[in-house]
CSV table of C-alpha atoms in Angstrom, one decimal:
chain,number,residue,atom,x,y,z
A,1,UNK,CA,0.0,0.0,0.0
A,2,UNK,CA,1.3,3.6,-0.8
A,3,UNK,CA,3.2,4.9,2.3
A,4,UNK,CA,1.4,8.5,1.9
A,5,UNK,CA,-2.2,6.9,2.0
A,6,UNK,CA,-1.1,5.3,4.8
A,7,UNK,CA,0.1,7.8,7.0
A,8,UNK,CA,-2.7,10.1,5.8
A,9,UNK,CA,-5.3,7.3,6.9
A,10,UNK,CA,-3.9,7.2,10.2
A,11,UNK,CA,-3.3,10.4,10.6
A,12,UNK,CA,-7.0,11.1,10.5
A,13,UNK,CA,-8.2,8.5,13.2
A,14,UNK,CA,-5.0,8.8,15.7
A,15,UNK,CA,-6.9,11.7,18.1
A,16,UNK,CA,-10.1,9.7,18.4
A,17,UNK,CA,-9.5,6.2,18.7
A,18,UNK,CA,-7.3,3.9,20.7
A,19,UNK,CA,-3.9,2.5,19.4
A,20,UNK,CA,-5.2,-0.7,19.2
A,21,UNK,CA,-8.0,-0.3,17.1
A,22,UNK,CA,-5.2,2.1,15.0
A,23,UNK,CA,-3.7,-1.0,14.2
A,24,UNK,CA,-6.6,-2.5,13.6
A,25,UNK,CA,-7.6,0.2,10.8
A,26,UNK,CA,-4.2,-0.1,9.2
A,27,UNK,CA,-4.6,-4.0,9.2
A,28,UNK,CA,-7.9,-3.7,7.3
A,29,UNK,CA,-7.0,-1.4,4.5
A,30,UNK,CA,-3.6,-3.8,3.8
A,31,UNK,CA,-3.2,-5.2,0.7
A,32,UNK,CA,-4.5,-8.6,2.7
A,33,UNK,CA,-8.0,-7.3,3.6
A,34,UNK,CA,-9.0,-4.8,0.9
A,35,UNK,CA,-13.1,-4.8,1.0
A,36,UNK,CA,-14.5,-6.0,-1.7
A,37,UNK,CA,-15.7,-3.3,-3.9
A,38,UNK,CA,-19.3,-3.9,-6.2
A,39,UNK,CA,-19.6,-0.7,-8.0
A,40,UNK,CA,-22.8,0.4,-9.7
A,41,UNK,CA,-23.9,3.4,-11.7
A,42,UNK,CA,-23.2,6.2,-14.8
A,43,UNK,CA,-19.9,7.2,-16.9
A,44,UNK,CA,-18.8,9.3,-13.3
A,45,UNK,CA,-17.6,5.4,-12.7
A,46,UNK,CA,-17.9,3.4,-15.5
A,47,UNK,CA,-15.0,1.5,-15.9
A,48,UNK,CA,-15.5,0.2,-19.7
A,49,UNK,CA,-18.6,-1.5,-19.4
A,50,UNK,CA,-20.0,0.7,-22.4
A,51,UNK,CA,-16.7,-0.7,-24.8
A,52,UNK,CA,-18.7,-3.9,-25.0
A,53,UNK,CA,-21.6,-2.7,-26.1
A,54,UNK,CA,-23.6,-0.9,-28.5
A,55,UNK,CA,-23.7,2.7,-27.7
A,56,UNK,CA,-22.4,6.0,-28.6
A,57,UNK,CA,-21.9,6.7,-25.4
A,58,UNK,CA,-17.7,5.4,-25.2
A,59,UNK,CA,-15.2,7.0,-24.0
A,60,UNK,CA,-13.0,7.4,-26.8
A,61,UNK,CA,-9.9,8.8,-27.3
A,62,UNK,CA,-8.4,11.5,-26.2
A,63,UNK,CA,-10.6,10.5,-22.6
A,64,UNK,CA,-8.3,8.0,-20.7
A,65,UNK,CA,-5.0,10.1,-22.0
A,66,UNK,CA,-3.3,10.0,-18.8
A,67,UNK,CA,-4.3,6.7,-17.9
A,68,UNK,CA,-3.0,4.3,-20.0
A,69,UNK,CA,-0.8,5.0,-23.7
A,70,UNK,CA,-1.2,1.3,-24.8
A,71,UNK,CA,-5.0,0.5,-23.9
A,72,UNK,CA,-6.0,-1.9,-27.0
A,73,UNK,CA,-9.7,-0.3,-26.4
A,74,UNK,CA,-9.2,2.9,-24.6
A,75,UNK,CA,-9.1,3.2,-20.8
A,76,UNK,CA,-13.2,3.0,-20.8
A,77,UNK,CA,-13.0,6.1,-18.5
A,78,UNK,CA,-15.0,9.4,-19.1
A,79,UNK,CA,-12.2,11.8,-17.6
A,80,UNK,CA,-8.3,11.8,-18.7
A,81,UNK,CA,-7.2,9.5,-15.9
A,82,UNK,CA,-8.6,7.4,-13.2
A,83,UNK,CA,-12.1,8.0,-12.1
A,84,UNK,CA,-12.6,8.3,-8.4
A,85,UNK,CA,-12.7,4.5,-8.1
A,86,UNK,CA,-9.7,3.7,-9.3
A,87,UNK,CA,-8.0,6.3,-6.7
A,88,UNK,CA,-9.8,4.6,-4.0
A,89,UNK,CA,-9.1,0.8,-5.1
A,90,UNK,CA,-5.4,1.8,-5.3
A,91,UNK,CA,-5.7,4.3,-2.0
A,92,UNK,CA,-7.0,1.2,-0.4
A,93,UNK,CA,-3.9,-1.1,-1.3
A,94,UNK,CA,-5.2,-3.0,-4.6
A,95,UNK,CA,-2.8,-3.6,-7.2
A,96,UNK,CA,-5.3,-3.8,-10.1
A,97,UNK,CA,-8.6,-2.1,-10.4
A,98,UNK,CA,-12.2,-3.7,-10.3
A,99,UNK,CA,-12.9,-5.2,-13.2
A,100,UNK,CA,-16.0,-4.3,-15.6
A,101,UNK,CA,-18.7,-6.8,-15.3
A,102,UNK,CA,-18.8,-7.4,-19.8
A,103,UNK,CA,-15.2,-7.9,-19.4
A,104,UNK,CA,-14.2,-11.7,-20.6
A,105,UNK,CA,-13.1,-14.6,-19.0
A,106,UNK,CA,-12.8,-12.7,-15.6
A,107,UNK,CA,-10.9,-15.4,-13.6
A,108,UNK,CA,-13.1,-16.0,-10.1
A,109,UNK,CA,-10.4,-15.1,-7.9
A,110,UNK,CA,-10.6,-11.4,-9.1
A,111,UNK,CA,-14.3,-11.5,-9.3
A,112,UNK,CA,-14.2,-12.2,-5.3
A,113,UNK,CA,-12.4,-8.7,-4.5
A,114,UNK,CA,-15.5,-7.0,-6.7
A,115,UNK,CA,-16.7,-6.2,-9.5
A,116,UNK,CA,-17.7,-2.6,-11.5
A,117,UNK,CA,-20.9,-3.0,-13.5
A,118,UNK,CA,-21.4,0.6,-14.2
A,119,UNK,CA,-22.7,1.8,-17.6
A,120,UNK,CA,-21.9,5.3,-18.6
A,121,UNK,CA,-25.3,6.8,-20.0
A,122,UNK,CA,-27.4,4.9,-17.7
A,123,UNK,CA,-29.9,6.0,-15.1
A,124,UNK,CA,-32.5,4.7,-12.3
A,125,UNK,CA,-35.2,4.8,-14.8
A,126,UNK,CA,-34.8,2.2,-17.5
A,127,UNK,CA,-35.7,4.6,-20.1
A,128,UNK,CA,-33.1,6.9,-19.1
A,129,UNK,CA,-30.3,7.1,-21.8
A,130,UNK,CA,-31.9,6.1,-24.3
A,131,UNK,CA,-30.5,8.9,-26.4
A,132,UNK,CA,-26.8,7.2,-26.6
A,133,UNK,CA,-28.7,3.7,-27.7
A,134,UNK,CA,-27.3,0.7,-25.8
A,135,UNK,CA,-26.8,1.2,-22.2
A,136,UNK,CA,-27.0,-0.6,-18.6
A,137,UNK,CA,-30.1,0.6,-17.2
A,138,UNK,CA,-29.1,0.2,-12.9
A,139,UNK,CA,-32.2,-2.3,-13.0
A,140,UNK,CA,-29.9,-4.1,-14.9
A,141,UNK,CA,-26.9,-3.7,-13.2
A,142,UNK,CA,-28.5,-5.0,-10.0
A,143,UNK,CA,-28.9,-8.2,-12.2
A,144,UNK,CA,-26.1,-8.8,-13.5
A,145,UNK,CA,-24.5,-8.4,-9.7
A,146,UNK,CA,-27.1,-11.1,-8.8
A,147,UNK,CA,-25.7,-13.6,-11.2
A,148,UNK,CA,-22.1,-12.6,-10.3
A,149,UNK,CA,-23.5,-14.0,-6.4
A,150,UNK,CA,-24.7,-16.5,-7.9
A,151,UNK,CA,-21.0,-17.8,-9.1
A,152,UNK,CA,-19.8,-16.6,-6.0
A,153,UNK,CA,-22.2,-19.4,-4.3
A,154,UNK,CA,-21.2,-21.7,-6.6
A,155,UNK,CA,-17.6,-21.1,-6.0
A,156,UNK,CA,-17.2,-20.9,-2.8
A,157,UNK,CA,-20.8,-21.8,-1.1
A,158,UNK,CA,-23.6,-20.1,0.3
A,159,UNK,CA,-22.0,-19.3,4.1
A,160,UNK,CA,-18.8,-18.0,2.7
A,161,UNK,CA,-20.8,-16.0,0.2
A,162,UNK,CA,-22.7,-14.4,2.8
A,163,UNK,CA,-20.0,-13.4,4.9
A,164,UNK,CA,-18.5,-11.6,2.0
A,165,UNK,CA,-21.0,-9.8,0.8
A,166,UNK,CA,-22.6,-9.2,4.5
A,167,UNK,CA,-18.9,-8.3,6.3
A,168,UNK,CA,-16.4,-7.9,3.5
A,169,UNK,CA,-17.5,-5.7,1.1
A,170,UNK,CA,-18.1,-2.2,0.1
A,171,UNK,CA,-21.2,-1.2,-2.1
A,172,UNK,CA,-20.7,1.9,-4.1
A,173,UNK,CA,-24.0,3.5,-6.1
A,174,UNK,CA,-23.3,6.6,-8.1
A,175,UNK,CA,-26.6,6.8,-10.3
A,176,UNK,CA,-29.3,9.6,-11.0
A,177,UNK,CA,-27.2,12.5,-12.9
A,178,UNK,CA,-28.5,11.1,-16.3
A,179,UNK,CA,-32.8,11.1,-15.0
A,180,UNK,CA,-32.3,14.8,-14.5
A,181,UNK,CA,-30.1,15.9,-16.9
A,182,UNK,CA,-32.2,14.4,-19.4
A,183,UNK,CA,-35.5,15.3,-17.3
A,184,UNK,CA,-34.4,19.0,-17.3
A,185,UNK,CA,-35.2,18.6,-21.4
A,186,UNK,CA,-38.0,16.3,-21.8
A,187,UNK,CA,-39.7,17.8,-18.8
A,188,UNK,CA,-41.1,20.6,-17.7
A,189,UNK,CA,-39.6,20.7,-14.0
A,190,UNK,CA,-39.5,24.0,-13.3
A,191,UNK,CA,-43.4,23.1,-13.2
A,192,UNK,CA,-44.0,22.3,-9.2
A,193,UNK,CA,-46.5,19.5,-10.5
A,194,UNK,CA,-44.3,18.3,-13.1
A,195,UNK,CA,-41.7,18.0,-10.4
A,196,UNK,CA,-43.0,16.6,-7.3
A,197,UNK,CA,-43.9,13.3,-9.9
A,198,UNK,CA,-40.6,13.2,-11.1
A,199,UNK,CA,-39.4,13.1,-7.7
A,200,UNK,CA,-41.7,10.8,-6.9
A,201,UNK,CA,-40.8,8.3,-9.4
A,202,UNK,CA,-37.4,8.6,-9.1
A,203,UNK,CA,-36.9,8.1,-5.2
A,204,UNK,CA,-39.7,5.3,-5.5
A,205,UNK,CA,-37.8,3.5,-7.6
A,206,UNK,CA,-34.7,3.9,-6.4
A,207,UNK,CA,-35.7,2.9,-2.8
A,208,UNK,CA,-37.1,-0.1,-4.7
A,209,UNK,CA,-33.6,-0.8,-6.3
A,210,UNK,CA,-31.6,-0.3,-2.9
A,211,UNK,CA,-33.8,-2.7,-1.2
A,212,UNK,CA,-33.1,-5.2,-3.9
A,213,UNK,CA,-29.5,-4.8,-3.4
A,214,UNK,CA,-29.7,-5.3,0.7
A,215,UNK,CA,-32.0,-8.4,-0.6
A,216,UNK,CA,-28.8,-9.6,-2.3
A,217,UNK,CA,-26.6,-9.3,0.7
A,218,UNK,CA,-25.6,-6.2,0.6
A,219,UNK,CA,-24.8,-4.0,3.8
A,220,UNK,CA,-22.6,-1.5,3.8
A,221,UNK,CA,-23.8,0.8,0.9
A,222,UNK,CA,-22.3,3.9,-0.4
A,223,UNK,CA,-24.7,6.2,-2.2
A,224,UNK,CA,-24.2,9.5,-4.1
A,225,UNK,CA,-26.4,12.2,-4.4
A,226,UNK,CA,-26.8,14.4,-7.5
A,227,UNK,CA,-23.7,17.4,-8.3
A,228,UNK,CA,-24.6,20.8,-8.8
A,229,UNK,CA,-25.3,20.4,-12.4
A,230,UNK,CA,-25.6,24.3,-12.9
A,231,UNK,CA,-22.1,24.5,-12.9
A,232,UNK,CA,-20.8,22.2,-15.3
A,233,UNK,CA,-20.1,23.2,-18.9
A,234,UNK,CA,-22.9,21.6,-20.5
A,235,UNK,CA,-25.3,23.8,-18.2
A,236,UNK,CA,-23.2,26.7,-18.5
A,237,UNK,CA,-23.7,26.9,-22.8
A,238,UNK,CA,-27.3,25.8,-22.2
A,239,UNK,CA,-28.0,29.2,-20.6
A,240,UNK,CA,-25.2,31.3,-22.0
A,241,UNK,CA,-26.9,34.8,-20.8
A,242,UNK,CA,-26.6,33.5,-17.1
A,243,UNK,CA,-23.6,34.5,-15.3
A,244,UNK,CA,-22.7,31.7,-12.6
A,245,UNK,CA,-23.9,28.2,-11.9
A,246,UNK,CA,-27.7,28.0,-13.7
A,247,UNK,CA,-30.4,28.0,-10.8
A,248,UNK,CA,-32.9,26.0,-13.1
A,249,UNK,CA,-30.1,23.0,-12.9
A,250,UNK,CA,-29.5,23.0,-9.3
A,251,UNK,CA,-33.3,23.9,-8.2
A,252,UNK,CA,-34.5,20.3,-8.6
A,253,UNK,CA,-31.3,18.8,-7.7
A,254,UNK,CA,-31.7,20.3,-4.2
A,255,UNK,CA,-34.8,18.8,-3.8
A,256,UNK,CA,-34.1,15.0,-4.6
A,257,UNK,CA,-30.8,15.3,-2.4
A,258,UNK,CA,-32.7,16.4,0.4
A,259,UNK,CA,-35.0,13.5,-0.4
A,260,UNK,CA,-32.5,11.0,-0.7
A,261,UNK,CA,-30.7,11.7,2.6
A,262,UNK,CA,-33.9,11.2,4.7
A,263,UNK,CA,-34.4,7.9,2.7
A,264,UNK,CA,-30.9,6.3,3.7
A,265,UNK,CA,-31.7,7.1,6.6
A,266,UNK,CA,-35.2,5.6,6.9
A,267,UNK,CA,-33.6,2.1,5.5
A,268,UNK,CA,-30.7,1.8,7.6
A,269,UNK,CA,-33.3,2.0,10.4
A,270,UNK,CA,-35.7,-0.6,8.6
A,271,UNK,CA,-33.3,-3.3,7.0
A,272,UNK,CA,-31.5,-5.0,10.1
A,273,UNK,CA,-27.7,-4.9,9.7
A,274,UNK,CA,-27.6,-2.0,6.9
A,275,UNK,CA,-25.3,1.1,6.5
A,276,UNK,CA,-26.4,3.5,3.7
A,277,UNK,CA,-24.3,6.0,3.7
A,278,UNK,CA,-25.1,9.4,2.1
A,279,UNK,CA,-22.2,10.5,0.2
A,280,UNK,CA,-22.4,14.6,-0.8
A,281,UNK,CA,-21.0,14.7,-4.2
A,282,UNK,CA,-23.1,18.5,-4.4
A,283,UNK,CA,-21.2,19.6,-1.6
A,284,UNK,CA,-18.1,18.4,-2.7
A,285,UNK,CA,-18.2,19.6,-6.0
A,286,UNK,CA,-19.3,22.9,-4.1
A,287,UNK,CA,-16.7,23.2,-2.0
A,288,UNK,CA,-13.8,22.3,-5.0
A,289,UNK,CA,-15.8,25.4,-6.9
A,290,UNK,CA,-15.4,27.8,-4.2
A,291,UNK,CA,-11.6,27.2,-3.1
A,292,UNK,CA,-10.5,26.4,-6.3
A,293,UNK,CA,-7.3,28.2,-5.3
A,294,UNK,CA,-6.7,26.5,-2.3
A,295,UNK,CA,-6.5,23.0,-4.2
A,296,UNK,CA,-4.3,24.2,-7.3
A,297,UNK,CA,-7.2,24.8,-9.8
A,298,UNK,CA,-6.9,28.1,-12.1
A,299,UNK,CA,-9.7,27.5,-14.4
A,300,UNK,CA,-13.3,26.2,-12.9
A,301,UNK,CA,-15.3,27.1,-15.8
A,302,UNK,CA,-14.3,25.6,-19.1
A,303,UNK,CA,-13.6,22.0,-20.2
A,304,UNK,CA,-10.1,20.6,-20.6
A,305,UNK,CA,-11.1,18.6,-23.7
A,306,UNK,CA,-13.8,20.8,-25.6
A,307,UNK,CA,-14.8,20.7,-29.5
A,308,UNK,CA,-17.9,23.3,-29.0
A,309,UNK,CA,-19.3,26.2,-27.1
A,310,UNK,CA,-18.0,29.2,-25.2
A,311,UNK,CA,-17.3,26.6,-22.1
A,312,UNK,CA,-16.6,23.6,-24.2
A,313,UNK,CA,-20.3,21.9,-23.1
A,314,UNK,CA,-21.3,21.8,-26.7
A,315,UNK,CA,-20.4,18.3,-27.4
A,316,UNK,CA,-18.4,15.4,-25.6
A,317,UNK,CA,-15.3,14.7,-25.7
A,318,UNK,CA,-14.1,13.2,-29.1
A,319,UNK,CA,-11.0,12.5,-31.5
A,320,UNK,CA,-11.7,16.0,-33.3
A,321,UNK,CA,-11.5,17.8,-29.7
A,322,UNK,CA,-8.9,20.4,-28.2
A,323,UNK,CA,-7.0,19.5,-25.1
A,324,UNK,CA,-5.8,21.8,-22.9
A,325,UNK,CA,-2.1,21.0,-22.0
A,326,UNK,CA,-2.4,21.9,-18.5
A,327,UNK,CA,-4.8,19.4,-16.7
A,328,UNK,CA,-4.1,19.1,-13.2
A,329,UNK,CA,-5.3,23.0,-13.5
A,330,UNK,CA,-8.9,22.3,-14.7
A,331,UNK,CA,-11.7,21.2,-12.3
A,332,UNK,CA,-13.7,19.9,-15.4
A,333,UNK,CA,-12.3,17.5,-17.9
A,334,UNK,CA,-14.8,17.6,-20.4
A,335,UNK,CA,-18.7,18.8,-20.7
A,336,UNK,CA,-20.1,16.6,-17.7
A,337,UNK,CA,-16.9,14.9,-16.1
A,338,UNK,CA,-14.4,15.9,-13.6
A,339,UNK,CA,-10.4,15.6,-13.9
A,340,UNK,CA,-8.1,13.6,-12.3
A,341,UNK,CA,-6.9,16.0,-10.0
A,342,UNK,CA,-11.0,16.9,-9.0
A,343,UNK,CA,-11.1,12.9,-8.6
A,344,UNK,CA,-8.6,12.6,-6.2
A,345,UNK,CA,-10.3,15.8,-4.1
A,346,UNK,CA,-13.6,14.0,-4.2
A,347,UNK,CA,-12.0,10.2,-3.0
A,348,UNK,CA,-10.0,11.8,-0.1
A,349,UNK,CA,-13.5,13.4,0.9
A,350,UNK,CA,-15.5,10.1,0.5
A,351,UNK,CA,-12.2,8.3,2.6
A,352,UNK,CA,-11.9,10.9,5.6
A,353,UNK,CA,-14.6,13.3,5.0
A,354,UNK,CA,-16.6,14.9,8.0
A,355,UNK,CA,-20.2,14.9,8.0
A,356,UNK,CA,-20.5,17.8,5.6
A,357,UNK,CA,-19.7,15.2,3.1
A,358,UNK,CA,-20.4,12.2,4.5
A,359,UNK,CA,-23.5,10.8,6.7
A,360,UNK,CA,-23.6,9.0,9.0
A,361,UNK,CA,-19.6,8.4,8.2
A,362,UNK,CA,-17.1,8.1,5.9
A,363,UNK,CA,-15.4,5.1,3.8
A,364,UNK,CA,-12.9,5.0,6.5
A,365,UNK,CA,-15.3,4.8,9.7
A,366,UNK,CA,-17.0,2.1,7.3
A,367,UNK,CA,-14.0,0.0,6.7
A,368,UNK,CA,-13.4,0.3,10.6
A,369,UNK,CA,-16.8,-1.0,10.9
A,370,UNK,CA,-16.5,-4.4,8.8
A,371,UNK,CA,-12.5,-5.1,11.0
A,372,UNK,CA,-14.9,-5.5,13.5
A,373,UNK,CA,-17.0,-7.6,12.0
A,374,UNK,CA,-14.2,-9.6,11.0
A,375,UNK,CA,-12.2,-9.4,13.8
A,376,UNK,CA,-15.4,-10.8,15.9
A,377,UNK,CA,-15.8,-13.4,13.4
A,378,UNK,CA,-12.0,-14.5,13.4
């Protein structure tokens, strides 16, 4: 495990917890007890699901530049290097990231340490996406993770199986961004009526999928909630005349967050043995926005890789695109998606974040929770 993730882990926990259960932390996040990671959601952590299907929503070349030079397919990635995934996997000790779900002959060893099954252009409504062509709705994600327990049953029985899934893994969701960026434009949500049934549908639903998941085994489950979508570049060329963030993006936004945050709440109460955690991507992205300074950014407002439009929201990324030769200096690599260096910001807040971030606790807290499990197990 990188030393610098190491001492910045400890670092963190060393004034509120004993020295034992110090150890304890460091034992867990070794390279001999990384969580299991199931990852599920859009292109924010799509790690080339979509290259194996029929879409037009791939992350082609030039996205994935600083990721890998010799990638037979590209790096599958909508951003120029790792998505905030991969910083965590590797943060966490891994030597290889989680493997996409559509990737062949996946050996079962690696498919016991987790799997990614996300699908850049996908939402929590089926029909969501359907613009790009193929995609993997998160109904159909949820799927494909049951057959994956299913081999893990197979492979190493039903007891082990659970104890995985139950104390030994981490359950990442990052969906919803694509329901309202394409709601904003089939829908009429700046319509109260219009919006309290979108919001209906969508957290229905979505508490419907979540339960599914905890059905499956699943317990300790990390959940996003929507960015501040008036401040990307895509919003930002939609409403040229508007100086700033565009209200009409972050209006409804603010209202399914608040939502969501009461319902992981009201099913880590209900479902016995459950953790949802509320993870504050809006904040974050908020917070990068405002001290842009402070973390090394000197331009917030345009994309790195941009083909069209005064901010480069136009159109996404693509072969016939401009690329801006300083990176780690943008906060946006391309209309919708963050840079590298914004990744790494956003994973050291879902790691060690306070509770501005993260509710009821961080990734950390989390891992500290299954050594216990384990340890008590052992």
């Amino acid at each position: 495990m990188d030393h610098t993730w190491n001492m910045f882990f400890v670092c963190q926990v060393k004034s509120r917890i004993s020295a034992p259960v110090i150890l304890l932390l460091f034992d867990v996040v070794s390279a001999k007890k990384i969580p299991a990671i199931f990852v599920f959601g859009d292109s924010m952590v799509d790690a080339g699901n979509n290259n194996y299907i029929k879409t037009l929503a791939k992350a082609t070349f030039p996205n994935g530049i600083d990721f890998c030079n010799s990638c037979p397919s590209g790096s599958g990635r909508f951003t120029n290097g790792r998505t905030v995934i991969d910083i965590i996997e590797q943060g966490l000790g891994a030597k290889d990231f989680r493997p996409p779900y559509l990737a062949p002959n996946t050996p079962i060893d690696v498919i016991l340490k987790g799997v990614n099954y996300a699908s850049s252009g996908s939402g929590i409504l089926n029909v969501t996406g359907l613009i790009w062509g193929g995609r993997i709705s998160l109904d159909e994600q949820i799927s494909n993770f049951e057959e994956t327990k299913a081999t893990i049953v197979s492979t190493i029985g039903r007891r082990k199986a659970k104890r995985l899934l139950n104390h030994q893994a981490l359950f990442i969701v990052v969906s919803g961004s694509n329901d309202f960026l394409l709601g904003q434009e089939i829908i009429p949500l700046k319509n109260a009526l219009a919006r309290g049934w979108y919001l209906n549908i969508m957290s229905s639903r979505f508490e419907s999928q979540l339960r599914r998941l905890y059905y499956l085994e699943a317990r300790k489950i990390i959940v996003t909630n929507i960015p501040r979508f008036g401040c990307i570049p895509f919003a930002r060329d939609k409403s040229p005349n508007v100086k700033g963030c565009i209200p009409t993006f972050n209006g409804v936004v603010n209202s399914y967050n608040k939502r969501l945050k009461r319902l992981l709440k009201d099913l880590t109460t209900d479902l016995d043995g459950s953790i949802f955690v509320y993870a504050n991507i809006h904040a974050m992205l908020k917070d990068i926005l405002h001290r842009y300074k402070h973390y090394g950014f000197e331009n917030v407002n345009l994309a790195c890789c941009h083909t069209a439009g005064v901010h480069g929201g136009l159109l996404p990324c693509c072969s016939l695109s401009e690329i801006c030769s300083n990176r780690t200096e943008y906060v946006f690599w391309d209309a919708f998606h963050l840079t590298e260096t914004s990744n790494v910001i956003v994973a050291r807040h879902l790691m060690d974040g306070g509770l501005k971030f993260m509710s009821p606790m961080n990734i950390r807290q989390l891992l500290y929770s299954l050594a216990v499990h384990l340890d008590l197990d052992d």
